[in-house]
C-alpha cells in the first residue's frame, strides 16, 4: 500500500494533540504541517481556555523529527486572505507531494478543498485533554512502580501501598455517621484518616462527595479522636463568581462569604443531624446555627498571607480555581500538626485566568506525587449526588 500524505489543519491538532502518531500509523504515512497552522498555534498559545492543549500539540510536533513543515515562502499571500485559503495555497504550491489529503474538521474548508481538487477528510478520534490530577487516579497498574500511598487492584480488591508495605483494604469506614457509597470513597477515607499522610487531594466531577467526606473526616479528627493535635477546622475557598456578578455584599467577612459557602453550612447541618457536632456551633440550640470560630473558620484565600496555621484541619475547596502562586502561599502557611484536604475538579475551572493544566489542584498532584506524606485519589462510580446529577454525568453534558 502506498504511503499517504496527510496535511493537518489546526483544529485537528487542537482536538487531539496525539493525532500525528495515530495518522502516521507507524511509518506507513507521512505527516505535513502548513506554516499557516504554526502561525495559528502561535496566536492561540496564550488563550487561557486552550493554551494547555496548544502546548501539547506543539510538543508533539517538536518531538517528532519526521513531521514535515511547509516552508513559508513563494505563496503570494494577500493581506485579506483567510487562514483556510492560505493553507490551501500552501498545499497547492508543494511539489513532489503526490496526492495530499487535507485532514480537517472544518466542513467549509473541506468544501473549499473540493473546489481546488484537494482530497480531504475529517478526524474524529478525539482524546480529550486530561490533567495530571485526572491521569493519576491514585492507582498504579500491574508492573508499574509503586507510588507511595497509592493503590493497586489484586484479585478484584484494592491493596494500599502504605508506609508499612502492602495492605489489603477489605473493610469499610464509617466516620461521623457517613458511610462510603463507592470503593473510591472508602479509599479516600482511608487516606484522610491515615496519621502519616499530611496532605490528601481529591479530584472528581460534581456530586461524588468530596466536600462531604472531607467535612466528615474533619469533624471526626477534631471532635472524636483524642490522639491527635487537631483543635480547629479551617475551610479555605476561592471566591470566583459564575455568571453575572452580584456586586457589593454588605456585612462582615462571614456574612459576605455566606452566598459562596452556603452549601458548606448545609453539609455541616446534614452531618450534625446524622451525629451531633455541638462544639462547632456557637449555640447548638439556636434556630439559626452560627459557627463557633474557636472550632470552625471559613477563611477567604485573600486573608491567608501572614497567617500561621497549626494544630488544625485545613480543607481547601475548589482548588482548581487557585493559581500556582496562591496555592504555594496557602500551603506554606501550614505549620506543625496540620492535615490538609485539597478538593476540586480540574475540568471545572471558573477562574478566567486559569485552565485545566495551570491551576492549583493540578500543580499539587504534578509536584507532590511520590512524597511519602502525600496522597491523591480520583473519586468515581455510578452513584453521585442524586438522579439528576447521575444522568448529567453519564450523558457527558
GROMACS .gro file of C-alpha atoms in nm:
model
  397
    1UNK     CA    1   0.000   0.000   0.000
    2UNK     CA    2   0.137   0.341  -0.099
    3UNK     CA    3   0.212   0.587   0.177
    4UNK     CA    4  -0.044   0.861   0.229
    5UNK     CA    5   0.048   1.228   0.268
    6UNK     CA    6  -0.168   1.381   0.540
    7UNK     CA    7  -0.176   1.762   0.579
    8UNK     CA    8  -0.311   1.862   0.921
    9UNK     CA    9  -0.535   2.159   0.992
   10UNK     CA   10  -0.511   2.349   1.322
   11UNK     CA   11  -0.843   2.221   1.456
   12UNK     CA   12  -0.728   1.858   1.431
   13UNK     CA   13  -0.416   1.926   1.638
   14UNK     CA   14  -0.627   2.110   1.897
   15UNK     CA   15  -0.888   1.836   1.913
   16UNK     CA   16  -0.629   1.564   1.960
   17UNK     CA   17  -0.261   1.661   2.003
   18UNK     CA   18  -0.172   1.289   1.964
   19UNK     CA   19  -0.321   1.267   1.615
   20UNK     CA   20   0.022   1.281   1.448
   21UNK     CA   21   0.127   0.936   1.571
   22UNK     CA   22  -0.219   0.791   1.502
   23UNK     CA   23  -0.232   0.917   1.142
   24UNK     CA   24   0.125   0.808   1.067
   25UNK     CA   25   0.036   0.452   1.176
   26UNK     CA   26   0.394   0.358   1.250
   27UNK     CA   27   0.598   0.457   0.945
   28UNK     CA   28   0.323   0.389   0.695
   29UNK     CA   29   0.218   0.750   0.621
   30UNK     CA   30   0.378   1.096   0.609
   31UNK     CA   31   0.256   1.397   0.811
   32UNK     CA   32   0.279   1.756   0.686
   33UNK     CA   33   0.209   2.080   0.876
   34UNK     CA   34   0.140   2.404   0.682
   35UNK     CA   35   0.332   2.708   0.805
   36UNK     CA   36  -0.005   2.884   0.848
   37UNK     CA   37  -0.101   2.622   1.108
   38UNK     CA   38   0.210   2.709   1.312
   39UNK     CA   39   0.109   3.075   1.289
   40UNK     CA   40  -0.239   2.991   1.419
   41UNK     CA   41  -0.098   2.783   1.704
   42UNK     CA   42   0.129   3.073   1.796
   43UNK     CA   43  -0.174   3.301   1.819
   44UNK     CA   44  -0.364   3.053   2.039
   45UNK     CA   45  -0.089   2.964   2.285
   46UNK     CA   46  -0.185   3.241   2.530
   47UNK     CA   47  -0.556   3.161   2.519
   48UNK     CA   48  -0.641   3.062   2.878
   49UNK     CA   49  -0.907   2.818   2.756
   50UNK     CA   50  -0.693   2.605   2.523
   51UNK     CA   51  -0.335   2.721   2.578
   52UNK     CA   52  -0.250   2.394   2.757
   53UNK     CA   53  -0.377   2.191   2.459
   54UNK     CA   54  -0.178   2.409   2.215
   55UNK     CA   55   0.133   2.336   2.423
   56UNK     CA   56   0.069   1.963   2.384
   57UNK     CA   57   0.023   1.998   2.009
   58UNK     CA   58   0.347   2.198   1.973
   59UNK     CA   59   0.533   1.939   2.182
   60UNK     CA   60   0.403   1.659   1.957
   61UNK     CA   61   0.537   1.842   1.651
   62UNK     CA   62   0.874   1.930   1.808
   63UNK     CA   63   0.940   1.579   1.939
   64UNK     CA   64   0.868   1.414   1.605
   65UNK     CA   65   1.154   1.474   1.356
   66UNK     CA   66   0.956   1.304   1.079
   67UNK     CA   67   0.691   1.575   1.069
   68UNK     CA   68   0.741   1.785   0.755
   69UNK     CA   69   0.664   2.159   0.780
   70UNK     CA   70   0.588   2.357   0.466
   71UNK     CA   71   0.836   2.646   0.420
   72UNK     CA   72   0.678   2.995   0.445
   73UNK     CA   73   0.776   3.133   0.103
   74UNK     CA   74   0.651   3.163  -0.252
   75UNK     CA   75   0.277   3.152  -0.186
   76UNK     CA   76   0.178   3.509  -0.283
   77UNK     CA   77  -0.047   3.562   0.018
   78UNK     CA   78  -0.261   3.875   0.025
   79UNK     CA   79  -0.335   4.065   0.349
   80UNK     CA   80  -0.707   3.985   0.335
   81UNK     CA   81  -0.657   3.613   0.271
   82UNK     CA   82  -0.807   3.385   0.537
   83UNK     CA   83  -0.604   3.118   0.715
   84UNK     CA   84  -0.803   2.848   0.534
   85UNK     CA   85  -0.722   2.995   0.194
   86UNK     CA   86  -0.355   3.023   0.290
   87UNK     CA   87  -0.347   2.655   0.387
   88UNK     CA   88  -0.499   2.555   0.052
   89UNK     CA   89  -0.248   2.770  -0.137
   90UNK     CA   90   0.040   2.617   0.060
   91UNK     CA   91  -0.078   2.268  -0.031
   92UNK     CA   92  -0.111   2.365  -0.398
   93UNK     CA   93   0.242   2.503  -0.410
   94UNK     CA   94   0.415   2.194  -0.271
   95UNK     CA   95   0.596   2.000  -0.541
   96UNK     CA   96   0.660   1.628  -0.512
   97UNK     CA   97   0.385   1.587  -0.252
   98UNK     CA   98   0.198   1.326  -0.451
   99UNK     CA   99  -0.173   1.331  -0.367
  100UNK     CA  100  -0.206   1.521  -0.037
  101UNK     CA  101  -0.503   1.455   0.191
  102UNK     CA  102  -0.614   1.751   0.399
  103UNK     CA  103  -0.730   1.638   0.744
  104UNK     CA  104  -0.969   1.895   0.889
  105UNK     CA  105  -1.294   1.902   1.084
  106UNK     CA  106  -1.385   2.238   0.928
  107UNK     CA  107  -1.655   2.145   0.676
  108UNK     CA  108  -1.630   2.478   0.493
  109UNK     CA  109  -1.259   2.414   0.441
  110UNK     CA  110  -1.345   2.065   0.313
  111UNK     CA  111  -1.576   2.224   0.054
  112UNK     CA  112  -1.306   2.476  -0.045
  113UNK     CA  113  -1.058   2.189  -0.081
  114UNK     CA  114  -1.303   2.013  -0.316
  115UNK     CA  115  -1.306   2.323  -0.539
  116UNK     CA  116  -0.926   2.303  -0.570
  117UNK     CA  117  -0.931   1.927  -0.627
  118UNK     CA  118  -0.764   1.854  -0.294
  119UNK     CA  119  -0.895   1.539  -0.120
  120UNK     CA  120  -0.997   1.597   0.243
  121UNK     CA  121  -1.135   1.401   0.536
  122UNK     CA  122  -1.237   1.467   0.896
  123UNK     CA  123  -1.062   1.342   1.207
  124UNK     CA  124  -1.290   1.234   1.492
  125UNK     CA  125  -1.068   1.012   1.702
  126UNK     CA  126  -1.072   1.272   1.977
  127UNK     CA  127  -0.882   1.221   2.301
  128UNK     CA  128  -0.984   1.498   2.544
  129UNK     CA  129  -0.710   1.666   2.739
  130UNK     CA  130  -0.652   1.520   3.084
  131UNK     CA  131  -0.468   1.696   3.363
  132UNK     CA  132  -0.225   1.517   3.593
  133UNK     CA  133  -0.493   1.511   3.862
  134UNK     CA  134  -0.715   1.312   3.624
  135UNK     CA  135  -0.446   1.087   3.475
  136UNK     CA  136  -0.306   0.978   3.812
  137UNK     CA  137  -0.612   0.828   3.978
  138UNK     CA  138  -0.438   0.708   4.294
  139UNK     CA  139  -0.399   0.361   4.141
  140UNK     CA  140  -0.097   0.205   3.969
  141UNK     CA  141  -0.109  -0.074   3.711
  142UNK     CA  142   0.047  -0.419   3.738
  143UNK     CA  143   0.417  -0.397   3.668
  144UNK     CA  144   0.419  -0.022   3.727
  145UNK     CA  145   0.646   0.111   4.001
  146UNK     CA  146   0.457   0.167   4.323
  147UNK     CA  147   0.387   0.528   4.420
  148UNK     CA  148   0.383   0.599   4.796
  149UNK     CA  149   0.026   0.593   4.932
  150UNK     CA  150  -0.120   0.459   4.608
  151UNK     CA  151  -0.342   0.157   4.546
  152UNK     CA  152  -0.342  -0.135   4.305
  153UNK     CA  153  -0.603  -0.397   4.225
  154UNK     CA  154  -0.521  -0.754   4.328
  155UNK     CA  155  -0.781  -1.026   4.272
  156UNK     CA  156  -1.053  -0.764   4.245
  157UNK     CA  157  -0.968  -0.596   4.577
  158UNK     CA  158  -0.769  -0.274   4.642
  159UNK     CA  159  -0.430  -0.303   4.810
  160UNK     CA  160  -0.276   0.003   4.976
  161UNK     CA  161   0.092   0.076   4.918
  162UNK     CA  162   0.147   0.244   5.255
  163UNK     CA  163   0.447   0.302   5.481
  164UNK     CA  164   0.412  -0.048   5.630
  165UNK     CA  165   0.404  -0.227   5.298
  166UNK     CA  166   0.110  -0.375   5.103
  167UNK     CA  167  -0.217  -0.366   5.297
  168UNK     CA  168  -0.543  -0.514   5.157
  169UNK     CA  169  -0.844  -0.290   5.217
  170UNK     CA  170  -1.126  -0.534   5.282
  171UNK     CA  171  -1.321  -0.322   5.525
  172UNK     CA  172  -1.545  -0.015   5.504
  173UNK     CA  173  -1.504   0.302   5.706
  174UNK     CA  174  -1.780   0.491   5.881
  175UNK     CA  175  -1.690   0.838   6.006
  176UNK     CA  176  -1.930   1.074   6.177
  177UNK     CA  177  -2.219   0.864   6.058
  178UNK     CA  178  -2.109   0.886   5.694
  179UNK     CA  179  -2.068   0.559   5.507
  180UNK     CA  180  -1.890   0.531   5.171
  181UNK     CA  181  -2.116   0.475   4.870
  182UNK     CA  182  -1.832   0.353   4.646
  183UNK     CA  183  -1.499   0.177   4.691
  184UNK     CA  184  -1.327   0.501   4.591
  185UNK     CA  185  -1.496   0.699   4.868
  186UNK     CA  186  -1.386   0.430   5.113
  187UNK     CA  187  -1.025   0.456   4.993
  188UNK     CA  188  -1.042   0.836   5.018
  189UNK     CA  189  -1.147   0.792   5.382
  190UNK     CA  190  -0.852   0.556   5.431
  191UNK     CA  191  -0.613   0.826   5.308
  192UNK     CA  192  -0.772   1.111   5.506
  193UNK     CA  193  -0.764   0.915   5.833
  194UNK     CA  194  -0.406   0.789   5.800
  195UNK     CA  195  -0.199   0.981   6.060
  196UNK     CA  196   0.114   0.960   5.845
  197UNK     CA  197  -0.041   1.136   5.545
  198UNK     CA  198  -0.043   1.514   5.594
  199UNK     CA  199  -0.185   1.621   5.256
  200UNK     CA  200  -0.460   1.448   5.058
  201UNK     CA  201  -0.600   1.573   4.726
  202UNK     CA  202  -0.934   1.455   4.585
  203UNK     CA  203  -1.035   1.501   4.222
  204UNK     CA  204  -1.381   1.428   4.082
  205UNK     CA  205  -1.673   1.571   3.894
  206UNK     CA  206  -1.955   1.733   4.090
  207UNK     CA  207  -2.165   1.507   4.307
  208UNK     CA  208  -1.916   1.242   4.418
  209UNK     CA  209  -1.897   1.365   4.777
  210UNK     CA  210  -1.554   1.528   4.803
  211UNK     CA  211  -1.661   1.807   5.039
  212UNK     CA  212  -1.897   1.587   5.240
  213UNK     CA  213  -1.624   1.327   5.300
  214UNK     CA  214  -1.368   1.593   5.394
  215UNK     CA  215  -1.606   1.758   5.642
  216UNK     CA  216  -1.695   1.422   5.798
  217UNK     CA  217  -1.326   1.335   5.836
  218UNK     CA  218  -1.250   1.680   5.980
  219UNK     CA  219  -1.528   1.651   6.241
  220UNK     CA  220  -1.411   1.302   6.337
  221UNK     CA  221  -1.046   1.402   6.371
  222UNK     CA  222  -1.110   1.722   6.568
  223UNK     CA  223  -1.405   1.623   6.787
  224UNK     CA  224  -1.365   1.250   6.845
  225UNK     CA  225  -1.009   1.132   6.804
  226UNK     CA  226  -0.812   1.214   7.119
  227UNK     CA  227  -0.471   1.101   6.991
  228UNK     CA  228  -0.412   1.390   6.753
  229UNK     CA  229  -0.334   1.763   6.783
  230UNK     CA  230  -0.624   1.898   6.576
  231UNK     CA  231  -0.819   2.168   6.759
  232UNK     CA  232  -0.981   2.367   6.478
  233UNK     CA  233  -1.110   2.332   6.121
  234UNK     CA  234  -1.032   2.590   5.852
  235UNK     CA  235  -1.221   2.589   5.525
  236UNK     CA  236  -1.048   2.791   5.252
  237UNK     CA  237  -1.228   2.869   4.930
  238UNK     CA  238  -1.151   3.097   4.633
  239UNK     CA  239  -1.425   3.349   4.563
  240UNK     CA  240  -1.498   3.309   4.191
  241UNK     CA  241  -1.847   3.403   4.072
  242UNK     CA  242  -2.020   3.214   3.790
  243UNK     CA  243  -2.237   3.417   3.555
  244UNK     CA  244  -2.349   3.772   3.633
  245UNK     CA  245  -2.169   3.944   3.921
  246UNK     CA  246  -2.361   4.005   4.244
  247UNK     CA  247  -2.180   4.329   4.318
  248UNK     CA  248  -2.113   4.465   4.667
  249UNK     CA  249  -2.225   4.246   4.957
  250UNK     CA  250  -2.285   4.411   5.296
  251UNK     CA  251  -2.175   4.277   5.634
  252UNK     CA  252  -1.861   4.132   5.792
  253UNK     CA  253  -1.635   3.870   5.629
  254UNK     CA  254  -1.855   3.578   5.734
  255UNK     CA  255  -2.169   3.748   5.601
  256UNK     CA  256  -2.001   3.844   5.273
  257UNK     CA  257  -1.891   3.485   5.219
  258UNK     CA  258  -2.235   3.346   5.305
  259UNK     CA  259  -2.363   3.310   4.944
  260UNK     CA  260  -2.040   3.137   4.839
  261UNK     CA  261  -2.032   2.879   5.119
  262UNK     CA  262  -2.398   2.809   5.190
  263UNK     CA  263  -2.355   2.455   5.063
  264UNK     CA  264  -2.083   2.409   5.327
  265UNK     CA  265  -2.317   2.503   5.611
  266UNK     CA  266  -2.586   2.280   5.456
  267UNK     CA  267  -2.345   1.984   5.459
  268UNK     CA  268  -2.242   2.061   5.817
  269UNK     CA  269  -2.606   2.066   5.923
  270UNK     CA  270  -2.660   1.733   5.747
  271UNK     CA  271  -2.365   1.581   5.936
  272UNK     CA  272  -2.490   1.743   6.259
  273UNK     CA  273  -2.826   1.572   6.208
  274UNK     CA  274  -2.653   1.239   6.148
  275UNK     CA  275  -2.447   1.281   6.464
  276UNK     CA  276  -2.442   1.591   6.688
  277UNK     CA  277  -2.143   1.821   6.637
  278UNK     CA  278  -2.242   2.076   6.900
  279UNK     CA  279  -1.894   2.217   6.959
  280UNK     CA  280  -1.861   2.364   6.610
  281UNK     CA  281  -2.166   2.588   6.669
  282UNK     CA  282  -2.188   2.890   6.898
  283UNK     CA  283  -2.532   2.783   7.024
  284UNK     CA  284  -2.641   2.437   6.901
  285UNK     CA  285  -2.995   2.504   7.033
  286UNK     CA  286  -3.047   2.826   6.835
  287UNK     CA  287  -3.293   2.840   6.548
  288UNK     CA  288  -3.019   2.975   6.321
  289UNK     CA  289  -2.689   2.799   6.385
  290UNK     CA  290  -2.370   3.007   6.366
  291UNK     CA  291  -2.025   2.857   6.351
  292UNK     CA  292  -1.802   2.868   6.659
  293UNK     CA  293  -1.482   3.047   6.548
  294UNK     CA  294  -1.283   2.852   6.807
  295UNK     CA  295  -1.368   2.534   6.619
  296UNK     CA  296  -1.461   2.616   6.259
  297UNK     CA  297  -1.346   2.910   6.047
  298UNK     CA  298  -1.433   2.982   5.685
  299UNK     CA  299  -1.130   3.168   5.556
  300UNK     CA  300  -1.107   3.373   5.233
  301UNK     CA  301  -0.790   3.300   5.038
  302UNK     CA  302  -0.720   3.676   5.029
  303UNK     CA  303  -0.658   3.675   5.408
  304UNK     CA  304  -0.418   3.380   5.413
  305UNK     CA  305  -0.090   3.570   5.378
  306UNK     CA  306   0.072   3.625   5.714
  307UNK     CA  307  -0.125   3.351   5.888
  308UNK     CA  308   0.039   3.059   6.068
  309UNK     CA  309  -0.186   2.755   6.083
  310UNK     CA  310  -0.103   2.496   6.347
  311UNK     CA  311  -0.284   2.200   6.508
  312UNK     CA  312  -0.576   2.212   6.268
  313UNK     CA  313  -0.751   2.053   5.974
  314UNK     CA  314  -0.749   2.265   5.656
  315UNK     CA  315  -0.999   2.195   5.379
  316UNK     CA  316  -0.924   2.374   5.051
  317UNK     CA  317  -1.240   2.358   4.841
  318UNK     CA  318  -1.250   2.416   4.464
  319UNK     CA  319  -0.872   2.429   4.450
  320UNK     CA  320  -0.883   2.429   4.069
  321UNK     CA  321  -0.970   2.800   4.095
  322UNK     CA  322  -0.645   2.884   4.277
  323UNK     CA  323  -0.333   2.986   4.088
  324UNK     CA  324   0.003   2.821   4.145
  325UNK     CA  325   0.124   3.122   4.346
  326UNK     CA  326  -0.191   3.125   4.561
  327UNK     CA  327  -0.154   2.752   4.621
  328UNK     CA  328   0.207   2.790   4.728
  329UNK     CA  329   0.124   3.086   4.954
  330UNK     CA  330  -0.154   2.883   5.117
  331UNK     CA  331   0.035   2.558   5.170
  332UNK     CA  332   0.341   2.737   5.311
  333UNK     CA  333   0.119   2.885   5.585
  334UNK     CA  334   0.077   2.540   5.736
  335UNK     CA  335   0.294   2.462   6.038
  336UNK     CA  336   0.310   2.175   6.287
  337UNK     CA  337   0.014   1.947   6.345
  338UNK     CA  338  -0.174   2.027   6.023
  339UNK     CA  339  -0.363   1.788   5.798
  340UNK     CA  340  -0.483   1.934   5.468
  341UNK     CA  341  -0.752   1.812   5.226
  342UNK     CA  342  -0.735   1.968   4.876
  343UNK     CA  343  -1.058   1.924   4.679
  344UNK     CA  344  -1.154   2.012   4.324
  345UNK     CA  345  -1.220   1.923   3.962
  346UNK     CA  346  -0.971   2.044   3.701
  347UNK     CA  347  -1.239   2.009   3.432
  348UNK     CA  348  -1.445   2.279   3.602
  349UNK     CA  349  -1.217   2.584   3.617
  350UNK     CA  350  -1.419   2.904   3.667
  351UNK     CA  351  -1.123   3.139   3.712
  352UNK     CA  352  -1.084   3.314   3.372
  353UNK     CA  353  -0.705   3.327   3.412
  354UNK     CA  354  -0.658   2.953   3.471
  355UNK     CA  355  -0.712   2.636   3.271
  356UNK     CA  356  -0.720   2.256   3.317
  357UNK     CA  357  -0.342   2.233   3.341
  358UNK     CA  358  -0.239   2.561   3.503
  359UNK     CA  359  -0.435   2.552   3.829
  360UNK     CA  360  -0.361   2.486   4.194
  361UNK     CA  361  -0.502   2.134   4.220
  362UNK     CA  362  -0.315   2.013   3.915
  363UNK     CA  363   0.010   2.170   4.036
  364UNK     CA  364  -0.026   1.991   4.371
  365UNK     CA  365  -0.060   1.650   4.202
  366UNK     CA  366   0.213   1.723   3.948
  367UNK     CA  367   0.471   1.837   4.204
  368UNK     CA  368   0.386   1.634   4.516
  369UNK     CA  369   0.315   1.289   4.369
  370UNK     CA  370   0.569   1.047   4.518
  371UNK     CA  371   0.617   1.222   4.854
  372UNK     CA  372   0.556   0.987   5.146
  373UNK     CA  373   0.320   1.220   5.334
  374UNK     CA  374   0.105   1.298   5.029
  375UNK     CA  375  -0.173   1.101   4.859
  376UNK     CA  376  -0.420   1.156   4.575
  377UNK     CA  377  -0.747   0.990   4.478
  378UNK     CA  378  -0.990   1.031   4.189
  379UNK     CA  379  -1.346   0.961   4.301
  380UNK     CA  380  -1.572   0.785   4.053
  381UNK     CA  381  -1.854   0.534   4.035
  382UNK     CA  382  -2.217   0.507   3.935
  383UNK     CA  383  -2.381   0.690   4.223
  384UNK     CA  384  -2.340   1.059   4.288
  385UNK     CA  385  -2.536   1.346   4.438
  386UNK     CA  386  -2.871   1.234   4.300
  387UNK     CA  387  -3.054   1.106   3.991
  388UNK     CA  388  -3.032   1.437   3.801
  389UNK     CA  389  -2.656   1.461   3.858
  390UNK     CA  390  -2.625   1.096   3.758
  391UNK     CA  391  -2.779   1.147   3.413
  392UNK     CA  392  -2.580   1.468   3.355
  393UNK     CA  393  -2.254   1.285   3.426
  394UNK     CA  394  -2.350   0.981   3.219
  395UNK     CA  395  -2.460   1.194   2.923
  396UNK     CA  396  -2.136   1.399   2.931
  397UNK     CA  397  -2.345   1.719   2.913
   0.00000   0.00000   0.00000
